[in-house]
mmCIF file of N, CA and C in Angstrom:
data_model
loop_
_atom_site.group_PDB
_atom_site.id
_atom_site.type_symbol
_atom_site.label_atom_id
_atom_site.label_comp_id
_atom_site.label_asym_id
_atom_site.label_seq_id
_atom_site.Cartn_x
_atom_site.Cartn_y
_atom_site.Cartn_z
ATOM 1 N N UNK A 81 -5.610 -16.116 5.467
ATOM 2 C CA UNK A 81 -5.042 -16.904 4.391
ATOM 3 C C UNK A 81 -4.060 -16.013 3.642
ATOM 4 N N UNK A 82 -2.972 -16.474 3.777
ATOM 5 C CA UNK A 82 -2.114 -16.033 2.393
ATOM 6 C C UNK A 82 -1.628 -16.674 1.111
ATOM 7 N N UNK A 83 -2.027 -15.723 0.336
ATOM 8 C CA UNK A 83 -2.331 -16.204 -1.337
ATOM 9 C C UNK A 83 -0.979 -16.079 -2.113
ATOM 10 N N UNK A 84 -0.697 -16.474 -3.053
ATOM 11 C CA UNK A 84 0.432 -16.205 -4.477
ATOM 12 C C UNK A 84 -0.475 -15.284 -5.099
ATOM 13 N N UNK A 85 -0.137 -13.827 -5.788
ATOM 14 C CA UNK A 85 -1.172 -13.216 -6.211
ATOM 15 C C UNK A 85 -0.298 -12.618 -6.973
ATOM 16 N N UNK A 86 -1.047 -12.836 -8.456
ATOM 17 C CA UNK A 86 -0.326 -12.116 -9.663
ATOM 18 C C UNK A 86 0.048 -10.820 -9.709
ATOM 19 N N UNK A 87 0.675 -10.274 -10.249
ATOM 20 C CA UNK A 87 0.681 -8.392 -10.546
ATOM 21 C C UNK A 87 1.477 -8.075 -11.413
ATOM 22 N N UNK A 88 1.544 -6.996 -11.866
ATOM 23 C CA UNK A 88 2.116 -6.477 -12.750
ATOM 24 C C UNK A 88 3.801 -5.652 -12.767
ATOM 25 N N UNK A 89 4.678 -5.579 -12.778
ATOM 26 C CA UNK A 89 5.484 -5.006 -12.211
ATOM 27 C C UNK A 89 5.463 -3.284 -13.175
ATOM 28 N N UNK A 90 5.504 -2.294 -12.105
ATOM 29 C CA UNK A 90 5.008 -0.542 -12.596
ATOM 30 C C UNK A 90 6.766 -0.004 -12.915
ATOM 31 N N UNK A 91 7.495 -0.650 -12.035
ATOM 32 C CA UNK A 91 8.534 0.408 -11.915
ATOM 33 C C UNK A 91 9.447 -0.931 -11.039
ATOM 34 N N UNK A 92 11.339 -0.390 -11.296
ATOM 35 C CA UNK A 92 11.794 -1.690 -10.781
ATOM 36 C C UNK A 92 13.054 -0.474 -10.304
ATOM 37 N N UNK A 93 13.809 -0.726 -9.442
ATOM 38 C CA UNK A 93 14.763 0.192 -8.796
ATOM 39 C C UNK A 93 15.760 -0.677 -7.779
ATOM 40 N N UNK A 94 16.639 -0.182 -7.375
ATOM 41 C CA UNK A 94 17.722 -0.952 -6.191
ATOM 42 C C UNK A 94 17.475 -0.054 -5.277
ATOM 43 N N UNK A 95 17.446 -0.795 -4.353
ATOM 44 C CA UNK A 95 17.072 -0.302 -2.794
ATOM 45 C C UNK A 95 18.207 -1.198 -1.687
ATOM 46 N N UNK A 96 19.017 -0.091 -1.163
ATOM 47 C CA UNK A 96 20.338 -1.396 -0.375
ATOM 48 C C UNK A 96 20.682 -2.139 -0.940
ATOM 49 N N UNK A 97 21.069 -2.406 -2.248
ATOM 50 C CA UNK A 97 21.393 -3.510 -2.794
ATOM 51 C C UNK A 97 20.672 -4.475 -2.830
ATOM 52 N N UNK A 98 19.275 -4.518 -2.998
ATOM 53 C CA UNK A 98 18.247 -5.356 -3.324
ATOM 54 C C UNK A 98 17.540 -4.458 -4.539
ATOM 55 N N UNK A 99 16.694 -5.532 -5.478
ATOM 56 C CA UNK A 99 16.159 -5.082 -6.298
ATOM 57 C C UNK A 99 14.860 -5.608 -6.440
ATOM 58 N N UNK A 100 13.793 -3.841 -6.063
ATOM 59 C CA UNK A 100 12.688 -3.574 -5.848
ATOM 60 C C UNK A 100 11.904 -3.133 -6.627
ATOM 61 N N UNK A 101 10.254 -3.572 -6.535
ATOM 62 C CA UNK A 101 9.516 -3.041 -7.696
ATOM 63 C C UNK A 101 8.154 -2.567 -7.098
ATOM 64 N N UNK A 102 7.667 -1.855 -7.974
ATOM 65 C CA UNK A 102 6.264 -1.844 -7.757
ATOM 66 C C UNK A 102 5.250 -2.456 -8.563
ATOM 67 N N UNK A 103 4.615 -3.375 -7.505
ATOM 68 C CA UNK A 103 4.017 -3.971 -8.618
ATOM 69 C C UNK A 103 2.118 -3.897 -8.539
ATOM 70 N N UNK A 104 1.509 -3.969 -9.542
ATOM 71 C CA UNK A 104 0.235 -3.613 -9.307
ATOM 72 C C UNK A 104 -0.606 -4.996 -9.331
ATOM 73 N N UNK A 105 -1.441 -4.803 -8.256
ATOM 74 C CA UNK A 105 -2.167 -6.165 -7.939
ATOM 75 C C UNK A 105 -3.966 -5.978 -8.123
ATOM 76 N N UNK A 106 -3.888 -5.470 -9.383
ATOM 77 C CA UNK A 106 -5.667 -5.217 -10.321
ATOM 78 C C UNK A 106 -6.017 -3.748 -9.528
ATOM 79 N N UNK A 107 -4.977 -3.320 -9.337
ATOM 80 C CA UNK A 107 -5.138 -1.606 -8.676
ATOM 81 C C UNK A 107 -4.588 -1.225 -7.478
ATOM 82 N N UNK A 108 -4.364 -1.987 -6.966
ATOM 83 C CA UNK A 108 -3.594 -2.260 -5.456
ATOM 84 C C UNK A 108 -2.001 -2.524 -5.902
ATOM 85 N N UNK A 109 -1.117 -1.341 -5.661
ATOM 86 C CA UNK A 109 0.593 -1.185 -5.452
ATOM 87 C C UNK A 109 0.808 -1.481 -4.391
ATOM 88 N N UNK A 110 2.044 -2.301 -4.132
ATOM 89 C CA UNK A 110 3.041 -3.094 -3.444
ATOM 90 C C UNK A 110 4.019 -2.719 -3.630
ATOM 91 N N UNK A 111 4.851 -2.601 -2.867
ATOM 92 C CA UNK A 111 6.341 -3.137 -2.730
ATOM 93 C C UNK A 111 6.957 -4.860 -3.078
ATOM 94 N N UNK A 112 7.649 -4.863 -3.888
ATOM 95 C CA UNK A 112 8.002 -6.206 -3.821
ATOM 96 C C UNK A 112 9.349 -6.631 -4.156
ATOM 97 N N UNK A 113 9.960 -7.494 -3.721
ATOM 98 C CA UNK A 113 10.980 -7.995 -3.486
ATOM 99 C C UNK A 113 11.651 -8.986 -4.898
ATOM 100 N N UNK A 114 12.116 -8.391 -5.989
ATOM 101 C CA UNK A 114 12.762 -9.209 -7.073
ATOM 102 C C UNK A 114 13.732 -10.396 -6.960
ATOM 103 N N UNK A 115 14.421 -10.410 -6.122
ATOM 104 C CA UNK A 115 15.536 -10.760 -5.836
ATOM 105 C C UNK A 115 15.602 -12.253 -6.306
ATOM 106 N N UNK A 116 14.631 -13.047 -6.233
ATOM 107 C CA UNK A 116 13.894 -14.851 -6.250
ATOM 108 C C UNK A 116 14.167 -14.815 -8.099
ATOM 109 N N UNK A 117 13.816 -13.826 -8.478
ATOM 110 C CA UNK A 117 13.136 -13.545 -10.253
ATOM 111 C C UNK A 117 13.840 -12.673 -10.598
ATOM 112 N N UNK A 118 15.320 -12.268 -10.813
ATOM 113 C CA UNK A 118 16.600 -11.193 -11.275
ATOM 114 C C UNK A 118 15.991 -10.945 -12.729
ATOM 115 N N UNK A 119 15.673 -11.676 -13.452
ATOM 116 C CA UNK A 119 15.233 -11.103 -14.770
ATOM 117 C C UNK A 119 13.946 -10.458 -15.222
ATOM 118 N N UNK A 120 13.272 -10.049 -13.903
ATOM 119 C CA UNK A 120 11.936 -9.510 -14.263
ATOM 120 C C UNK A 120 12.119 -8.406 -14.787
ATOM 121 N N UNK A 121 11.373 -7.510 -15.885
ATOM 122 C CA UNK A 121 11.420 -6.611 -16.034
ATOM 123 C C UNK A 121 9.985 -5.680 -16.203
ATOM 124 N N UNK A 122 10.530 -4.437 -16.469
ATOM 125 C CA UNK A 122 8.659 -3.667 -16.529
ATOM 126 C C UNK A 122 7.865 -4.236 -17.154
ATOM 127 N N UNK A 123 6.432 -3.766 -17.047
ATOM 128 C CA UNK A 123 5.593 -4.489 -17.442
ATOM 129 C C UNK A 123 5.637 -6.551 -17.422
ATOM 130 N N UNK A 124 6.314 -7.226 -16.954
ATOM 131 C CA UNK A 124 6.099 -8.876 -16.226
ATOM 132 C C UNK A 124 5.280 -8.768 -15.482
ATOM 133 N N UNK A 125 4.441 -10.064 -15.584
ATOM 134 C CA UNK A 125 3.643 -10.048 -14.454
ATOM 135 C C UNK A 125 4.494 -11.364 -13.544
ATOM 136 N N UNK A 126 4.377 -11.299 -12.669
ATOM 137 C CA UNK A 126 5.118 -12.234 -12.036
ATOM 138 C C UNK A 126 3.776 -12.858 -10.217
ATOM 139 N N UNK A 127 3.899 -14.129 -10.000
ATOM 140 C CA UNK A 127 3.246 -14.527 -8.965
ATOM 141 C C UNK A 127 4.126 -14.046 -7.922
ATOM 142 N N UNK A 128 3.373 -12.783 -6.994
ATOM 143 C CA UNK A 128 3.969 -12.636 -5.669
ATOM 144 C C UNK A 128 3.299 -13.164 -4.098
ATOM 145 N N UNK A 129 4.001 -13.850 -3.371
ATOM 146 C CA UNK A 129 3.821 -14.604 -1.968
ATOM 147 C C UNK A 129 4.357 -13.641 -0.850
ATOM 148 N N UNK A 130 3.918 -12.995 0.083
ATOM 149 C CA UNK A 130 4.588 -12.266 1.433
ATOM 150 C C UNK A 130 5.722 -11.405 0.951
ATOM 151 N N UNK A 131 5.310 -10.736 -0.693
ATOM 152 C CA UNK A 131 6.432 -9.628 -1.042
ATOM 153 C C UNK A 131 7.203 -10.006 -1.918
ATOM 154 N N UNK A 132 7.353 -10.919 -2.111
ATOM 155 C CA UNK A 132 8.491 -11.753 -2.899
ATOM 156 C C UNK A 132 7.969 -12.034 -4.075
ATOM 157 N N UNK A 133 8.602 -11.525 -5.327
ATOM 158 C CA UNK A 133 8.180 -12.376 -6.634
ATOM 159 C C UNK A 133 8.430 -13.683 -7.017
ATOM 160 N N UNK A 134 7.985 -14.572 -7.340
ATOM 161 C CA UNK A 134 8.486 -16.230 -6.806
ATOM 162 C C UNK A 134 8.242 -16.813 -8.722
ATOM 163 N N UNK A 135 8.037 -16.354 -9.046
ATOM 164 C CA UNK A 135 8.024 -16.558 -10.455
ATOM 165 C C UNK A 135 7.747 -15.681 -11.558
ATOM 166 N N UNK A 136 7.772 -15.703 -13.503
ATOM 167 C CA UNK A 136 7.005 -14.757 -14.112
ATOM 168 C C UNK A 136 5.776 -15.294 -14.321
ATOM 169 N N UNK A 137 4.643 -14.837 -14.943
ATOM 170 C CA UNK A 137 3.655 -15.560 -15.461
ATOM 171 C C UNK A 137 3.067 -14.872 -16.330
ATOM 172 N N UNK A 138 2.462 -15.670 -18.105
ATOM 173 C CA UNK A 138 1.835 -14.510 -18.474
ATOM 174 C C UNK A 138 0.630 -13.975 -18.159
ATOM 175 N N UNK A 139 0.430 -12.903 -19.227
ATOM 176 C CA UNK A 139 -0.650 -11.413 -18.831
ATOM 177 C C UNK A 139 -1.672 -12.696 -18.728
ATOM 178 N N UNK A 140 -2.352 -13.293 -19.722
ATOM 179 C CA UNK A 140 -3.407 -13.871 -19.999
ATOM 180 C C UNK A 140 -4.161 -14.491 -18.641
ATOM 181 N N UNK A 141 -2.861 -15.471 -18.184
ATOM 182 C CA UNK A 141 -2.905 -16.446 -16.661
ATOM 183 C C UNK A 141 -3.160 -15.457 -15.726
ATOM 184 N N UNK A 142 -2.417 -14.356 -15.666
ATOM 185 C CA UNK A 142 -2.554 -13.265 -14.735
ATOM 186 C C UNK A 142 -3.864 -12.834 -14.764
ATOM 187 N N UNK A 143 -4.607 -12.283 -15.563
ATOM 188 C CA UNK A 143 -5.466 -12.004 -15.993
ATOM 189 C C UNK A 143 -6.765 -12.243 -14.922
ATOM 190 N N UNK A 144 -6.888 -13.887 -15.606
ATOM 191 C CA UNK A 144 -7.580 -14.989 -15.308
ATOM 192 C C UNK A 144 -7.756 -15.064 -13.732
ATOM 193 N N UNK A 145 -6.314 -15.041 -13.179
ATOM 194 C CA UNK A 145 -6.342 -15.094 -11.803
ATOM 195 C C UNK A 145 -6.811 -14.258 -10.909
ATOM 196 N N UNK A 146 -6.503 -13.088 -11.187
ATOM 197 C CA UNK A 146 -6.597 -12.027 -10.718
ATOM 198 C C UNK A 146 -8.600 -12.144 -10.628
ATOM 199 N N UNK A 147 -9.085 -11.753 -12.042
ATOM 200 C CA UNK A 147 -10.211 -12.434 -11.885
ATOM 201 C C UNK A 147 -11.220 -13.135 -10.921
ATOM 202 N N UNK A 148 -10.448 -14.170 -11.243
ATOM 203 C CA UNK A 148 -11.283 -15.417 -10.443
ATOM 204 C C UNK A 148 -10.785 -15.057 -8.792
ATOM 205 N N UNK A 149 -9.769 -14.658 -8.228
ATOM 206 C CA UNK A 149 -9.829 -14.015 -6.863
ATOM 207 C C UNK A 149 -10.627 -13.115 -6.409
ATOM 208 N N UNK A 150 -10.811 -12.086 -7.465
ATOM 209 C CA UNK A 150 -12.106 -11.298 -7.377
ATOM 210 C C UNK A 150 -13.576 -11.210 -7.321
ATOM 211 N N UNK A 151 -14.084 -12.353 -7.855
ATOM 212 C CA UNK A 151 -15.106 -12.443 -8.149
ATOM 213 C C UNK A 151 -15.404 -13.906 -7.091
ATOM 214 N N UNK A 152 -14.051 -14.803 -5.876
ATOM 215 C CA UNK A 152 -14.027 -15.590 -4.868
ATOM 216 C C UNK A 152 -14.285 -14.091 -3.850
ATOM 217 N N UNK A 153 -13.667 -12.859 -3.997
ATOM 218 C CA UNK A 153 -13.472 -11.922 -2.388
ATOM 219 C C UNK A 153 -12.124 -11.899 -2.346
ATOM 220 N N UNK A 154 -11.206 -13.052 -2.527
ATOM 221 C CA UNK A 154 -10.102 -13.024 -1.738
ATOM 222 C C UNK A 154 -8.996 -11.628 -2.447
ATOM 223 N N UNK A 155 -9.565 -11.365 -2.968
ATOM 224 C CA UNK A 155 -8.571 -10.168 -3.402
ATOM 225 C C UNK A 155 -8.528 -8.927 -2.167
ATOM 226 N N UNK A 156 -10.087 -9.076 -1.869
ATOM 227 C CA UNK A 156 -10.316 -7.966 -0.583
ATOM 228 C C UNK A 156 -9.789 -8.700 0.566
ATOM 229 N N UNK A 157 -9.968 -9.419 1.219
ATOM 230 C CA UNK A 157 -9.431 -9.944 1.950
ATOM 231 C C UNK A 157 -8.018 -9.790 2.113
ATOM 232 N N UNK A 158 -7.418 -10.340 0.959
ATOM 233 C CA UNK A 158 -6.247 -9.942 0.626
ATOM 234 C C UNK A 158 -5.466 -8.354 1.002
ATOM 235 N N UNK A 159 -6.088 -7.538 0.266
ATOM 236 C CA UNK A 159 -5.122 -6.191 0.190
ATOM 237 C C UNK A 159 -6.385 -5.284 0.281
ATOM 238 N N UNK A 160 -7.795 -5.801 0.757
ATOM 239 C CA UNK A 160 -8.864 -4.761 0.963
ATOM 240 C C UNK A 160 -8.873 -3.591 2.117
ATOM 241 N N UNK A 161 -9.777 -3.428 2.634
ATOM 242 C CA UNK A 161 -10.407 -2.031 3.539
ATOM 243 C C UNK A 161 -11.042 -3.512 4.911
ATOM 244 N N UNK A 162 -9.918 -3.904 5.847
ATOM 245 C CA UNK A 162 -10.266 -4.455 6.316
ATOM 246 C C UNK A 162 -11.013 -4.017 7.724
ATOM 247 N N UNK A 163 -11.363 -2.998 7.978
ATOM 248 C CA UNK A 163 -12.212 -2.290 8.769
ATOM 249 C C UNK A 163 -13.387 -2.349 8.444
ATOM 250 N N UNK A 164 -13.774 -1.658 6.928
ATOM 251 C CA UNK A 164 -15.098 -1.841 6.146
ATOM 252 C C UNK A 164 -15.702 -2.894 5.725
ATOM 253 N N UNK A 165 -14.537 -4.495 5.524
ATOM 254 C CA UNK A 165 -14.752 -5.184 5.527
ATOM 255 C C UNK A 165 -15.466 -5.811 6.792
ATOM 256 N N UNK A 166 -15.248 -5.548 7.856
ATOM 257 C CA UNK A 166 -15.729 -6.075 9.353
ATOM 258 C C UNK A 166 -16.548 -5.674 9.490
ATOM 259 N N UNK A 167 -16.978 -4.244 9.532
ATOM 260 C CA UNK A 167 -18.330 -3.618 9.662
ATOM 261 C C UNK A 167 -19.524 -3.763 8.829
ATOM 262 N N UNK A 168 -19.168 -4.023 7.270
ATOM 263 C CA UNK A 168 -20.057 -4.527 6.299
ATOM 264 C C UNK A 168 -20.448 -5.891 7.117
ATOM 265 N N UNK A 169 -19.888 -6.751 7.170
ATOM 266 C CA UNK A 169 -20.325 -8.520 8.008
ATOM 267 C C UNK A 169 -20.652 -8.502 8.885
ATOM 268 N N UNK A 170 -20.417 -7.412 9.928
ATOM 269 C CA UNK A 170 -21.703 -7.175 10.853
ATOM 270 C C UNK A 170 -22.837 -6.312 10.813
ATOM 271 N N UNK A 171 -22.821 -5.860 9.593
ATOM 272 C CA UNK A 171 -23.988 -5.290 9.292
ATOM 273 C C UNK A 171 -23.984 -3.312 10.356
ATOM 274 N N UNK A 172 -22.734 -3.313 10.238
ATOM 275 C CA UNK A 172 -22.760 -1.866 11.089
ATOM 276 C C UNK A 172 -21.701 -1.041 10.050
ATOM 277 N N UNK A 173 -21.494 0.274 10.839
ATOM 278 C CA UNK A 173 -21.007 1.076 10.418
ATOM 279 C C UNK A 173 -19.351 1.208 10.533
ATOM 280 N N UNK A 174 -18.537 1.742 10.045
ATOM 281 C CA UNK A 174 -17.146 1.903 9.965
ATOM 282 C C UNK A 174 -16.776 1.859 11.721
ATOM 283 N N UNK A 175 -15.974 1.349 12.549
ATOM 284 C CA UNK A 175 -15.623 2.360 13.534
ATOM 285 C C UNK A 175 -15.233 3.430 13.452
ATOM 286 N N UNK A 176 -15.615 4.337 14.563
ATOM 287 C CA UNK A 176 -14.876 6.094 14.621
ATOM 288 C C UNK A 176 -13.168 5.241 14.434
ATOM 289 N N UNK A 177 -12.598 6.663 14.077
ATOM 290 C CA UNK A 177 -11.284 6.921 13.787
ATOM 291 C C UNK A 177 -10.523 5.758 12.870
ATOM 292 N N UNK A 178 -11.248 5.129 11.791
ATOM 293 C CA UNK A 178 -11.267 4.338 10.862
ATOM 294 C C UNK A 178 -11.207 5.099 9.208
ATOM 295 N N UNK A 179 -11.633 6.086 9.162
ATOM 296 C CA UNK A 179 -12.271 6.823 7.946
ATOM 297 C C UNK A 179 -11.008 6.440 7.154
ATOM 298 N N UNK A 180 -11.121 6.491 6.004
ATOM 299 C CA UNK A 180 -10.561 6.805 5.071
ATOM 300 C C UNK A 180 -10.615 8.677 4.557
ATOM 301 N N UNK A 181 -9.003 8.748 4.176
ATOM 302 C CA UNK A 181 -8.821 10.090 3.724
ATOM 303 C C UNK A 181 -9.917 10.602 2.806
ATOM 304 N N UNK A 182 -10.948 12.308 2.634
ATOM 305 C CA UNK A 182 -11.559 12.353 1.856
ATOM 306 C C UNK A 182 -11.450 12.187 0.637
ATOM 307 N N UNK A 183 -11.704 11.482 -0.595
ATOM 308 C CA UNK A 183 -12.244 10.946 -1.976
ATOM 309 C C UNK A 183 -10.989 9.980 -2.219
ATOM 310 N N UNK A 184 -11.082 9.135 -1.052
ATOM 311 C CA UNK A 184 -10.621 7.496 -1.547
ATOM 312 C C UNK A 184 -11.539 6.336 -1.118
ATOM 313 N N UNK A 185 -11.408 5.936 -2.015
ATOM 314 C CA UNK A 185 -12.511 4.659 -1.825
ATOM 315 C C UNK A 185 -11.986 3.672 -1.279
ATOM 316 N N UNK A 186 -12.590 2.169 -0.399
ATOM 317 C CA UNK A 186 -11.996 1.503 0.004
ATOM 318 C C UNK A 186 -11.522 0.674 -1.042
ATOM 319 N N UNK A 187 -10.560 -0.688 -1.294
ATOM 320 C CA UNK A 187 -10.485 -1.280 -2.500
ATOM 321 C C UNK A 187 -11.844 -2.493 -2.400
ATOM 322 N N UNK A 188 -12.492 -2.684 -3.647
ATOM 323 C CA UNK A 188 -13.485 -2.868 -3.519
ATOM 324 C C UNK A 188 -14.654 -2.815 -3.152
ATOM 325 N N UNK A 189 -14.767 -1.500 -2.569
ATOM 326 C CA UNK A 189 -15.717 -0.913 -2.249
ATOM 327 C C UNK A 189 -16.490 0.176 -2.571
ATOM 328 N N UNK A 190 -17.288 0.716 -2.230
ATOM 329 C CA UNK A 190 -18.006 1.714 -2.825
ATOM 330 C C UNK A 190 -18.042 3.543 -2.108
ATOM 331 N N UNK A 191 -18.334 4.370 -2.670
ATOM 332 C CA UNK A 191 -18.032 5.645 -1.663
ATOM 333 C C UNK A 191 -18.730 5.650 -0.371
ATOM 334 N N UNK A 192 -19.792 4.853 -0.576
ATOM 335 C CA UNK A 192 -20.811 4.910 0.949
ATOM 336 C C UNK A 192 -20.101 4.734 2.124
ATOM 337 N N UNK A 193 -19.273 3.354 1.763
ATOM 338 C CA UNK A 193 -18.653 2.680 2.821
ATOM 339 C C UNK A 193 -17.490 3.661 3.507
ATOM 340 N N UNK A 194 -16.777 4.446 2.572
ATOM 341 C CA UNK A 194 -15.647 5.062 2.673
ATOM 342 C C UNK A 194 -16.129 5.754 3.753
ATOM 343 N N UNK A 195 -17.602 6.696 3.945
ATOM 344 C CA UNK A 195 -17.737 7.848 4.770
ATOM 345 C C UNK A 195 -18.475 6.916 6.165
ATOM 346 N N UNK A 196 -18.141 7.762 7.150
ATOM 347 C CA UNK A 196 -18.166 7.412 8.653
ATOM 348 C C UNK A 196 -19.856 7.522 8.815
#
């Protein structure tokens, strides 16, 4: 499934003559594509679809959303540890050559999961 998922915009720059941001999605940075939304600026939260900012929205709505995706999963799903995610639902362990770098956690997850 792909979602519209709020975020925050960190930082905004031109890249080839497009104008790019980083935007934070409840801890999870992106790349994203301004170009749809020319007047975004730092700190906007704006609804992003496959990279693209497609509207602004406020903090509050953002908030809310962000939220309620979190507390549905789809946030992990979304932009999670989709390895750890597979192995948690089958009730097994990470595959070899899956690890995560030492002292990062998966997103939404816990340190257990992180280690092999």
């Amino acid at each position: 499934m792909c979602l519209a998922v709020p975020g925050r915009v960190l930082e905004i720059e031109e890249r080839d003559a497009t104008r790019m941001a980083k935007v934070d999605f409840g801890g999870v940075v992106k790349d994203v594509c301004l170009e749809y939304v020319p007047d975004m600026q730092v700190g906007d939260y704006a609804i992003v679809h496959v990279g693209f900012a497609l509207q602004r929205l406020d903090e509050e709505s953002a908030r809310q959303t962000l939220e309620l995706f979190e507390n549905l999963g789809v946030l992990e799903d979304e932009f999670g540890d989709h390895w750890g995610k597979a192995a948690r639902d089958a009730g097994a362990r990470r595959p070899a050559g899956t690890e995560l770098p030492a002292g990062e956690l998966p997103a939404g997850g816990s340190e257990k999961e992180a280690r092999p």
